[in-house]
Coordinates of N, CA and C and ligand atoms in Angstrom, one line a residue:
C1 N 4.5 -2.7 -15.3 CA 4.0 -2.9 -14.0 C 2.8 -1.9 -13.8
I2 N 1.6 -2.4 -13.3 CA 0.5 -1.5 -13.2 C 0.7 -0.4 -12.2
F3 N 1.4 -0.7 -11.1 CA 1.6 0.3 -10.1 C 2.6 1.4 -10.6
C4 N 3.6 1.0 -11.4 CA 4.5 2.0 -12.0 C 3.6 2.9 -12.9
K5 N 2.6 2.3 -13.6 CA 1.8 3.2 -14.4 C 0.9 4.1 -13.6
I6 N 0.4 3.7 -12.5 CA -0.3 4.5 -11.6 C 0.6 5.7 -11.1
I7 N 1.8 5.4 -10.8 CA 2.8 6.4 -10.3 C 3.0 7.5 -11.4
K8 N 3.1 7.0 -12.7 CA 3.3 7.9 -13.8 C 2.0 8.6 -14.2
G9 N 0.9 8.2 -13.7 CA -0.4 8.8 -14.1 C -1.0 8.2 -15.4
E10 N -0.4 7.1 -15.8 CA -0.8 6.4 -17.1 C -2.1 5.6 -16.8
I11 N -2.3 5.2 -15.6 CA -3.5 4.5 -15.1 C -4.1 5.4 -14.1
P12 N -5.4 5.8 -14.2 CA -6.0 6.7 -13.2 C -6.1 6.0 -11.8
S13 N -6.1 6.8 -10.7 CA -6.3 6.2 -9.4 C -6.8 7.4 -8.5
K14 N -7.5 7.0 -7.5 CA -7.9 8.0 -6.5 C -6.9 8.0 -5.4
K15 N -6.1 9.1 -5.4 CA -4.9 9.2 -4.5 C -5.4 9.6 -3.1
A16 N -4.7 8.9 -2.1 CA -5.0 9.3 -0.7 C -3.8 10.1 -0.2
Y17 N -2.6 9.9 -0.8 CA -1.4 10.6 -0.3 C -0.3 10.5 -1.4
E18 N 0.5 11.5 -1.5 CA 1.6 11.4 -2.4 C 2.7 12.4 -2.0
D19 N 4.0 11.9 -2.0 CA 5.1 12.8 -1.8 C 6.2 12.3 -2.8
D20 N 7.5 12.7 -2.6 CA 8.5 12.5 -3.5 C 8.8 11.0 -3.7
T21 N 8.6 10.2 -2.7 CA 9.0 8.8 -2.7 C 7.9 7.8 -2.6
V22 N 6.7 8.2 -2.2 CA 5.6 7.3 -1.8 C 4.3 7.8 -2.5
V23 N 3.5 6.8 -2.9 CA 2.1 7.1 -3.3 C 1.1 6.2 -2.6
A24 N -0.1 6.7 -2.2 CA -1.1 5.9 -1.7 C -2.4 6.2 -2.4
F25 N -3.1 5.1 -2.7 CA -4.4 5.3 -3.5 C -5.4 4.2 -3.0
F26 N -6.7 4.5 -3.3 CA -7.7 3.6 -2.9 C -7.8 2.4 -3.8
D27 N -7.9 1.2 -3.2 CA -7.9 -0.1 -3.9 C -9.2 -0.1 -4.7
I28 N -9.1 -0.6 -6.0 CA -10.2 -0.7 -6.9 C -11.2 -1.8 -6.4
Q29 N -10.7 -2.8 -5.7 CA -11.6 -3.9 -5.2 C -11.5 -3.9 -3.7
P30 N -12.1 -2.9 -3.0 CA -11.9 -2.8 -1.6 C -12.3 -4.0 -0.8
Q31 N -11.5 -4.4 0.2 CA -11.8 -5.6 1.0 C -12.2 -5.1 2.4
A32 N -12.4 -3.8 2.6 CA -12.9 -3.3 3.9 C -13.4 -1.9 3.5
P33 N -14.2 -1.3 4.4 CA -14.8 0.0 4.1 C -13.7 1.1 3.7
V34 N -12.6 1.0 4.4 CA -11.4 1.8 3.9 C -10.3 0.8 3.5
H35 N -9.9 0.9 2.3 CA -8.8 0.0 1.8 C -7.9 0.9 0.9
I36 N -6.8 1.2 1.4 CA -5.8 2.0 0.7 C -4.5 1.2 0.5
V37 N -3.9 1.4 -0.7 CA -2.7 0.7 -1.0 C -1.5 1.8 -1.0
V38 N -0.5 1.5 -0.2 CA 0.7 2.4 -0.1 C 1.9 1.8 -0.8
I39 N 2.5 2.5 -1.7 CA 3.6 2.0 -2.5 C 4.8 2.9 -2.6
P40 N 6.0 2.4 -2.6 CA 7.2 3.2 -2.9 C 7.1 3.6 -4.4
K41 N 7.6 4.8 -4.8 CA 7.7 5.1 -6.2 C 8.8 4.3 -6.9
E42 N 9.8 3.9 -6.1 CA 10.8 3.0 -6.7 C 10.2 1.6 -6.9
H43 N 10.4 1.0 -8.0 CA 9.9 -0.4 -8.2 C 10.7 -1.4 -7.5
I44 N 10.1 -2.0 -6.5 CA 10.6 -3.1 -5.7 C 9.6 -4.2 -5.8
E45 N 10.0 -5.5 -6.1 CA 9.0 -6.5 -6.4 C 8.1 -6.8 -5.2
N46 N 8.7 -7.0 -4.1 CA 7.9 -7.3 -2.8 C 8.9 -7.2 -1.7
M47 N 8.5 -7.7 -0.5 CA 9.3 -7.6 0.7 C 10.7 -8.2 0.6
N48 N 10.8 -9.2 -0.3 CA 12.1 -9.9 -0.5 C 13.1 -8.9 -1.2
G49 N 12.6 -7.8 -1.8 CA 13.5 -6.9 -2.5 C 13.9 -5.8 -1.6
I50 N 13.6 -5.8 -0.3 CA 14.0 -4.7 0.6 C 15.4 -5.0 1.1
T51 N 16.3 -4.0 0.9 CA 17.7 -4.1 1.3 C 18.1 -2.9 2.0
A52 N 19.4 -2.9 2.5 CA 19.9 -1.7 3.2 C 19.9 -0.5 2.3
D53 N 20.0 -0.7 1.0 CA 20.0 0.4 0.0 C 18.7 1.1 -0.2
N54 N 17.6 0.4 0.1 CA 16.2 1.0 -0.1 C 15.4 1.1 1.1
S55 N 15.9 0.6 2.2 CA 15.0 0.5 3.4 C 14.6 1.9 4.0
D56 N 15.3 2.9 3.6 CA 14.9 4.3 4.0 C 13.5 4.6 3.5
V57 N 13.1 4.2 2.3 CA 11.8 4.5 1.8 C 10.7 3.6 2.5
I58 N 11.1 2.5 2.9 CA 10.2 1.6 3.7 C 9.9 2.2 5.0
A59 N 11.0 2.7 5.7 CA 10.8 3.4 7.0 C 9.9 4.6 6.8
H60 N 10.0 5.3 5.7 CA 9.2 6.5 5.4 C 7.7 6.0 5.2
I61 N 7.5 4.9 4.5 CA 6.2 4.4 4.3 C 5.5 4.2 5.7
F62 N 6.2 3.7 6.6 CA 5.6 3.4 7.9 C 5.5 4.7 8.8
E63 N 6.1 5.8 8.3 CA 5.9 7.1 9.0 C 4.6 7.7 8.4
V64 N 4.3 7.5 7.1 CA 3.1 8.1 6.5 C 1.9 7.3 6.8
I65 N 2.0 6.0 7.0 CA 0.8 5.2 7.2 C -0.1 5.7 8.3
P66 N 0.5 6.0 9.5 CA -0.4 6.6 10.6 C -1.1 7.9 10.2
Q67 N -0.4 8.7 9.4 CA -1.0 10.0 8.9 C -2.2 9.7 8.0
I68 N -2.0 8.7 7.0 CA -3.0 8.3 6.1 C -4.2 7.8 6.9
A69 N -3.9 7.0 7.9 CA -4.9 6.3 8.7 C -5.8 7.4 9.4
K70 N -5.1 8.4 10.0 CA -5.7 9.5 10.7 C -6.6 10.3 9.8
E71 N -6.1 10.6 8.6 CA -6.9 11.4 7.6 C -8.1 10.6 7.1
N72 N -8.1 9.3 7.2 CA -9.2 8.5 6.8 C -10.1 7.9 7.9
N73 N -10.0 8.6 9.1 CA -10.8 8.3 10.2 C -10.7 6.8 10.7
L74 N -9.5 6.4 10.8 CA -9.2 5.0 11.3 C -8.7 5.0 12.8
A75 N -9.2 6.0 13.5 CA -8.8 6.1 14.9 C -9.1 4.8 15.7
D76 N -10.2 4.1 15.3 CA -10.6 2.9 16.0 C -9.7 1.7 15.7
G77 N -8.8 1.9 14.7 CA -7.9 0.8 14.4 C -7.9 0.4 13.0
Y78 N -6.8 -0.2 12.6 CA -6.7 -0.7 11.2 C -5.6 -1.7 11.1
R79 N -5.6 -2.4 10.0 CA -4.6 -3.5 9.8 C -3.7 -3.1 8.6
V80 N -2.4 -3.4 8.6 CA -1.5 -3.3 7.5 C -1.1 -4.6 7.0
V81 N -1.2 -4.9 5.7 CA -0.9 -6.2 5.2 C 0.0 -6.1 3.9
S82 N 1.0 -6.9 3.8 CA 1.7 -7.0 2.6 C 1.9 -8.4 2.2
N83 N 1.2 -8.8 1.0 CA 1.3 -10.1 0.5 C 2.6 -10.3 -0.3
C84 N 3.4 -11.3 0.1 CA 4.7 -11.5 -0.5 C 4.8 -12.9 -1.1
G85 N 4.7 -12.9 -2.5 CA 4.8 -14.1 -3.2 C 3.5 -14.9 -3.4
A86 N 3.7 -15.9 -4.2 CA 2.5 -16.7 -4.6 C 1.6 -17.2 -3.5
N87 N 2.2 -17.9 -2.5 CA 1.4 -18.5 -1.5 C 0.6 -17.4 -0.7
A88 N 1.1 -16.2 -0.7 CA 0.4 -15.1 0.0 C -0.7 -14.5 -0.9
G89 N -0.7 -14.9 -2.1 CA -1.7 -14.3 -3.1 C -1.3 -13.0 -3.6
Q90 N 0.0 -12.7 -3.7 CA 0.5 -11.4 -4.3 C 0.1 -11.5 -5.8
T91 N -0.6 -10.4 -6.2 CA -1.0 -10.4 -7.6 C -0.3 -9.3 -8.4
V92 N 0.1 -8.2 -7.7 CA 0.9 -7.1 -8.3 C 2.3 -7.2 -7.7
F93 N 3.3 -7.3 -8.6 CA 4.6 -7.5 -8.1 C 5.4 -6.2 -8.1
H94 N 4.8 -5.3 -7.4 CA 5.4 -4.0 -7.0 C 5.0 -3.8 -5.5
L95 N 6.0 -3.8 -4.6 CA 5.8 -3.8 -3.2 C 4.7 -2.9 -2.8
H96 N 3.8 -3.4 -2.0 CA 2.7 -2.5 -1.5 C 2.2 -3.0 -0.1
F97 N 1.7 -2.0 0.6 CA 1.1 -2.3 1.9 C -0.3 -1.8 1.9
H98 N -1.2 -2.8 2.2 CA -2.6 -2.5 2.3 C -2.9 -2.0 3.6
I99 N -3.7 -0.9 3.7 CA -4.3 -0.3 4.9 C -5.7 -0.7 4.9
L100 N -6.2 -1.5 5.9 CA -7.6 -2.0 5.9 C -8.2 -1.5 7.2
G101 N -9.4 -0.9 7.1 CA -10.1 -0.5 8.3 C -11.5 0.0 8.0
G102 N -12.1 0.7 9.0 CA -13.4 1.2 8.8 C -14.5 0.3 9.4
E103 N -14.1 -0.8 9.9 CA -15.0 -1.7 10.6 C -14.2 -2.6 11.5
K104 N -14.8 -3.5 12.3 CA -14.1 -4.5 13.1 C -13.7 -5.5 12.1
L105 N -12.4 -5.8 12.0 CA -11.8 -6.7 11.0 C -11.9 -8.1 11.6
N106 N -11.8 -9.1 10.6 CA -11.6 -10.5 11.1 C -10.5 -10.7 12.1
T107 N -10.7 -11.5 13.0 CA -9.6 -11.7 14.0 C -8.7 -12.8 13.5
T108 N -9.1 -13.6 12.5 CA -8.1 -14.5 11.9 C -7.3 -13.8 10.9
M109 N -6.0 -13.9 10.9 CA -5.1 -13.2 10.0 C -4.8 -14.0 8.8
A110 N -5.0 -15.3 8.8 CA -4.7 -16.1 7.7 C -5.7 -17.3 7.5
Ligands
AMP1 P1 -2.0 -8.0 -3.8 O1 -3.1 -9.1 -4.2 O2 -1.6 -8.0 -2.4 O3 -0.9 -8.1 -4.8 O4 -2.7 -6.6 -4.0 C1 -2.9 -6.0 -5.2 C2 -4.0 -5.0 -5.0 O5 -4.0 -4.1 -6.0 C3 -5.4 -5.7 -5.1 O6 -6.1 -5.5 -3.8 C4 -6.1 -5.0 -6.3 O7 -7.5 -4.8 -6.1 C5 -5.3 -3.7 -6.3 N1 -5.3 -3.1 -7.6 C6 -5.0 -3.7 -8.8 N2 -5.1 -2.8 -9.8 C7 -5.5 -1.6 -9.3 C8 -5.7 -0.3 -9.8 N3 -5.6 0.0 -11.1 N4 -6.1 0.7 -8.9 C9 -6.2 0.4 -7.6 N5 -6.0 -0.8 -7.0 C10 -5.6 -1.8 -7.9
ZN2 ZN1 6.3 -1.2 -10.5

């Protein structure tokens, strides 16, 4: 899994945040002026893999997202996206949340 390799440092990334359970890094193919990917260090395939046993790390991700947004000057707003499965266009099967901002985003979500 390429995101597990990023966590281990086997693939380089530009980190935006890291702690014991979470890593955030800048997307290599940014779709907005600020595009950061936030992932749990634990390998979970996607949203369908969230259970009562691992949801504490998901809650933690949503605590750090506003901090990351603040540090990256997203006071004017940002969007958080998680593609789950083929129809949503998920390409990396390690749960992740995209933080998109830095400009006025499309008002169509899909
Ligand atoms: P998704 O299409 O929602 O599964 O998102 C996967 C995201 O990971 C895409 O936006 C890719 O550009 C991004 N990505 C893939 N490989 C890397 C990498 N090595 N470093 C940073 N971002 C990556
Ligand atoms: Zn993984």
